[in-house]
C-alpha cells in the first residue's frame, strides 16, 4: 500500500514545481507587457534608500527607492553601474516606464 503512494507523491511534487515555473514565467511576461504599454514618465524625485540583494548563487541585484513629488515611494531595480552612481539624498529627475527604471539625472 505505501509503495503505491510514493509514485503519486513524486508526480504531485513534479507538477507543483512545473506549476510554479509556469506561473513565474507568465507573471514576468505580464509585467513586461504592462511596462511596454506604459508611458515614459519623468518626474522630480529624491533617492531615499538603496539596497542590494544577493541570491544563493552569488548573483547581486541592486535597488533604489525614490520619493517623487506627491510623496509616493517606488523601489526600482537598477544595474550595478547606475546603483554606484546614486547616493542617498540625491535629488533630480527620475524617468520610469511602468516599474522599469529608465534613468536618473542628478540636479
Coordinates of N, CA and C in Angstrom, one line a residue, residues 10-106:
X10 N 5.6 11.7 -5.8 CA 6.6 12.2 -6.7 C 6.0 13.0 -7.9
X11 N 4.9 12.4 -8.5 CA 4.2 13.1 -9.6 C 3.6 14.4 -9.1
X12 N 3.0 14.5 -8.0 CA 2.4 15.7 -7.4 C 3.5 16.7 -7.2
X13 N 4.7 16.3 -6.7 CA 5.8 17.3 -6.4 C 6.3 17.8 -7.8
X14 N 6.4 17.0 -8.8 CA 6.8 17.4 -10.1 C 5.8 18.4 -10.7
X15 N 4.5 18.1 -10.6 CA 3.5 19.0 -11.1 C 3.6 20.4 -10.4
X16 N 3.8 20.3 -9.1 CA 3.9 21.6 -8.3 C 5.1 22.4 -8.8
X17 N 6.2 21.8 -9.0 CA 7.4 22.5 -9.5 C 7.1 23.1 -10.9
X18 N 6.6 22.4 -11.8 CA 6.3 22.9 -13.1 C 5.2 24.0 -13.0
X19 N 4.2 23.9 -12.1 CA 3.2 24.9 -12.0 C 3.8 26.2 -11.5
X20 N 4.8 26.1 -10.5 CA 5.4 27.4 -10.0 C 6.2 28.0 -11.1
X21 N 7.0 27.2 -11.9 CA 7.8 27.7 -13.0 C 6.9 28.4 -14.1
X22 N 5.8 27.8 -14.4 CA 4.9 28.4 -15.4 C 4.3 29.7 -14.9
X23 N 3.9 29.7 -13.6 CA 3.3 30.9 -13.0 C 4.3 32.0 -13.1
X24 N 5.6 31.8 -12.7 CA 6.6 32.8 -12.7 C 6.9 33.3 -14.1
X25 N 6.9 32.5 -15.1 CA 7.1 32.9 -16.4 C 6.0 33.8 -16.9
X26 N 4.7 33.4 -16.6 CA 3.6 34.1 -17.0 C 3.5 35.5 -16.3
X27 N 3.8 35.5 -15.0 CA 3.8 36.8 -14.3 C 4.9 37.7 -14.8
X28 N 6.1 37.2 -15.2 CA 7.1 38.1 -15.8 C 6.7 38.6 -17.2
X29 N 6.0 37.8 -17.9 CA 5.5 38.2 -19.3 C 4.5 39.3 -19.1
X30 N 3.5 39.1 -18.2 CA 2.5 40.1 -18.0 C 3.1 41.5 -17.5
X31 N 4.1 41.4 -16.6 CA 4.8 42.6 -16.1 C 5.5 43.3 -17.3
X32 N 6.2 42.5 -18.1 CA 6.9 43.0 -19.3 C 6.0 43.7 -20.3
X33 N 4.8 43.1 -20.5 CA 3.8 43.7 -21.5 C 3.2 45.0 -20.9
X34 N 2.9 45.0 -19.6 CA 2.4 46.2 -18.9 C 3.4 47.3 -19.0
X35 N 4.7 47.0 -18.7 CA 5.7 48.1 -18.8 C 5.8 48.6 -20.2
X36 N 5.8 47.8 -21.2 CA 5.9 48.3 -22.6 C 4.7 49.1 -23.0
X37 N 3.5 48.8 -22.4 CA 2.3 49.6 -22.7 C 2.3 50.9 -21.9
X38 N 3.1 51.0 -20.9 CA 3.0 52.2 -20.0 C 3.8 53.4 -20.7
X39 N 3.3 54.6 -20.4 CA 4.0 55.8 -20.9 C 5.3 56.0 -20.2
X40 N 6.2 56.6 -20.8 CA 7.5 57.0 -20.2 C 7.2 58.3 -19.4
X41 N 7.4 58.3 -18.1 CA 7.2 59.4 -17.2 C 8.5 60.0 -16.7
X42 N 8.5 61.3 -16.6 CA 9.7 62.0 -16.0 C 9.1 62.8 -14.9
X43 N 9.7 62.7 -13.7 CA 9.3 63.5 -12.5 C 10.4 63.8 -11.6
X44 N 10.2 64.8 -10.8 CA 11.2 65.2 -9.8 C 11.2 64.1 -8.7
X45 N 12.3 63.7 -8.2 CA 12.4 62.7 -7.2 C 13.7 62.8 -6.3
X46 N 13.7 62.1 -5.2 CA 14.8 62.1 -4.3 C 15.1 60.6 -4.0
X47 N 16.4 60.3 -4.0 CA 16.8 58.9 -3.6 C 16.7 58.9 -2.1
X48 N 15.9 58.0 -1.6 CA 15.7 57.9 -0.1 C 16.3 56.6 0.5
X49 N 16.6 55.6 -0.4 CA 17.2 54.4 0.1 C 17.9 53.6 -1.0
X50 N 18.8 52.8 -0.7 CA 19.5 51.9 -1.6 C 19.7 50.6 -0.9
X51 N 19.6 49.5 -1.7 CA 19.8 48.2 -1.1 C 20.3 47.2 -2.2
X52 N 21.0 46.2 -1.7 CA 21.5 45.1 -2.6 C 20.9 43.8 -2.1
X53 N 20.6 42.9 -3.0 CA 20.1 41.6 -2.7 C 21.0 40.6 -3.3
X54 N 21.6 39.7 -2.5 CA 22.5 38.6 -3.1 C 21.7 37.3 -3.0
X55 N 21.6 36.6 -4.1 CA 20.9 35.4 -4.1 C 21.9 34.3 -3.7
X56 N 21.4 33.1 -3.6 CA 22.2 31.9 -3.1 C 23.3 31.6 -4.1
X57 N 23.2 32.0 -5.4 CA 24.2 31.7 -6.3 C 25.2 32.8 -6.5
X58 N 25.2 33.7 -5.6 CA 26.1 34.9 -5.5 C 25.8 35.9 -6.6
X59 N 24.6 36.0 -7.1 CA 24.2 37.0 -8.1 C 23.6 38.1 -7.3
X60 N 24.1 39.3 -7.5 CA 23.7 40.5 -6.8 C 22.7 41.3 -7.7
X61 N 21.6 41.8 -7.0 CA 20.7 42.7 -7.7 C 20.7 44.0 -6.9
X62 N 20.5 45.1 -7.6 CA 20.5 46.4 -7.0 C 19.2 47.1 -7.1
X63 N 18.8 47.8 -6.0 CA 17.6 48.5 -5.9 C 17.8 49.9 -5.3
X64 N 17.0 50.9 -5.8 CA 16.9 52.2 -5.1 C 15.5 52.6 -4.9
X65 N 15.2 53.2 -3.8 CA 13.9 53.7 -3.5 C 13.9 55.2 -3.8
X66 N 12.9 55.7 -4.5 CA 12.8 57.1 -4.9 C 11.5 57.6 -4.3
X67 N 11.5 58.8 -3.8 CA 10.3 59.5 -3.3 C 10.0 60.6 -4.4
X68 N 8.9 60.6 -5.0 CA 8.5 61.5 -6.0 C 7.7 62.7 -5.4
X69 N 7.4 63.7 -6.3 CA 6.8 64.9 -5.8 C 5.6 64.8 -4.9
X70 N 4.7 63.8 -5.2 CA 3.5 63.6 -4.4 C 3.7 62.8 -3.2
X71 N 4.9 62.5 -2.8 CA 5.2 61.8 -1.6 C 5.2 60.3 -1.8
X72 N 4.8 59.8 -2.9 CA 4.8 58.3 -3.2 C 6.2 57.8 -3.3
X73 N 6.4 56.6 -2.8 CA 7.8 56.0 -2.9 C 7.7 54.8 -3.9
X74 N 8.8 54.6 -4.7 CA 8.8 53.5 -5.5 C 10.2 52.9 -5.5
X75 N 10.3 51.6 -5.4 CA 11.6 50.9 -5.4 C 11.8 50.3 -6.8
X76 N 12.9 50.6 -7.4 CA 13.2 50.2 -8.8 C 14.5 49.4 -8.8
X77 N 14.5 48.4 -9.7 CA 15.8 47.7 -9.9 C 16.7 48.5 -10.8
X78 N 18.0 48.4 -10.5 CA 18.9 49.2 -11.3 C 20.1 48.3 -11.7
X79 N 20.9 48.7 -12.7 CA 22.2 48.0 -12.9 C 23.2 48.4 -11.8
X80 N 24.2 47.6 -11.7 CA 25.2 47.9 -10.7 C 25.9 49.2 -11.0
X81 N 26.1 49.6 -12.3 CA 26.7 50.9 -12.6 C 25.8 52.0 -12.2
X82 N 24.5 52.0 -12.5 CA 23.6 53.0 -12.1 C 23.5 53.1 -10.5
X83 N 23.5 52.0 -9.9 CA 23.4 51.9 -8.4 C 24.6 52.6 -7.8
X84 N 25.8 52.4 -8.4 CA 27.0 53.0 -7.9 C 27.0 54.5 -8.0
X85 N 26.3 55.0 -9.0 CA 26.3 56.5 -9.3 C 25.3 57.2 -8.3
X86 N 24.4 56.5 -7.7 CA 23.4 57.2 -6.8 C 23.9 57.2 -5.4
X87 N 23.5 58.3 -4.7 CA 23.8 58.5 -3.3 C 22.5 58.8 -2.6
X88 N 22.3 58.2 -1.4 CA 21.0 58.5 -0.7 C 21.0 60.0 -0.5
X89 N 19.8 60.6 -0.8 CA 19.7 62.1 -0.6 C 19.8 62.8 -1.9
X90 N 20.3 62.2 -3.0 CA 20.3 62.8 -4.3 C 19.0 63.3 -4.7
X91 N 18.9 64.5 -5.3 CA 17.7 65.0 -5.9 C 17.9 65.2 -7.4
X92 N 16.8 64.9 -8.2 CA 16.9 65.1 -9.6 C 15.7 64.7 -10.3
X93 N 15.8 64.3 -11.6 CA 14.7 63.9 -12.4 C 14.8 62.4 -12.7
X94 N 13.7 61.7 -12.3 CA 13.6 60.3 -12.5 C 12.8 60.0 -13.7
X95 N 13.2 59.1 -14.5 CA 12.5 58.6 -15.7 C 12.1 57.1 -15.5
X96 N 10.8 56.8 -15.6 CA 10.4 55.4 -15.5 C 9.4 55.1 -16.6
X97 N 9.2 53.8 -16.8 CA 8.2 53.3 -17.7 C 7.5 52.1 -17.0
X98 N 6.4 52.4 -16.4 CA 5.8 51.3 -15.5 C 6.6 51.1 -14.3
X99 N 7.1 49.9 -14.1 CA 8.0 49.6 -13.0 C 9.5 49.5 -13.5
X100 N 9.7 50.0 -14.7 CA 11.1 49.9 -15.3 C 11.8 51.2 -15.1
X101 N 13.0 51.1 -14.5 CA 13.8 52.3 -14.3 C 14.5 52.7 -15.6
X102 N 14.3 53.9 -16.0 CA 14.9 54.4 -17.3 C 16.1 55.3 -17.1
X103 N 16.2 56.0 -15.9 CA 17.3 56.9 -15.7 C 17.0 57.9 -14.6
X104 N 18.1 58.5 -14.1 CA 18.0 59.5 -13.1 C 19.1 60.5 -13.4
X105 N 18.6 61.8 -13.5 CA 19.5 62.9 -13.8 C 19.6 63.8 -12.6
X106 N 20.8 63.7 -11.9 CA 21.0 64.5 -10.7 C 21.0 66.0 -10.9

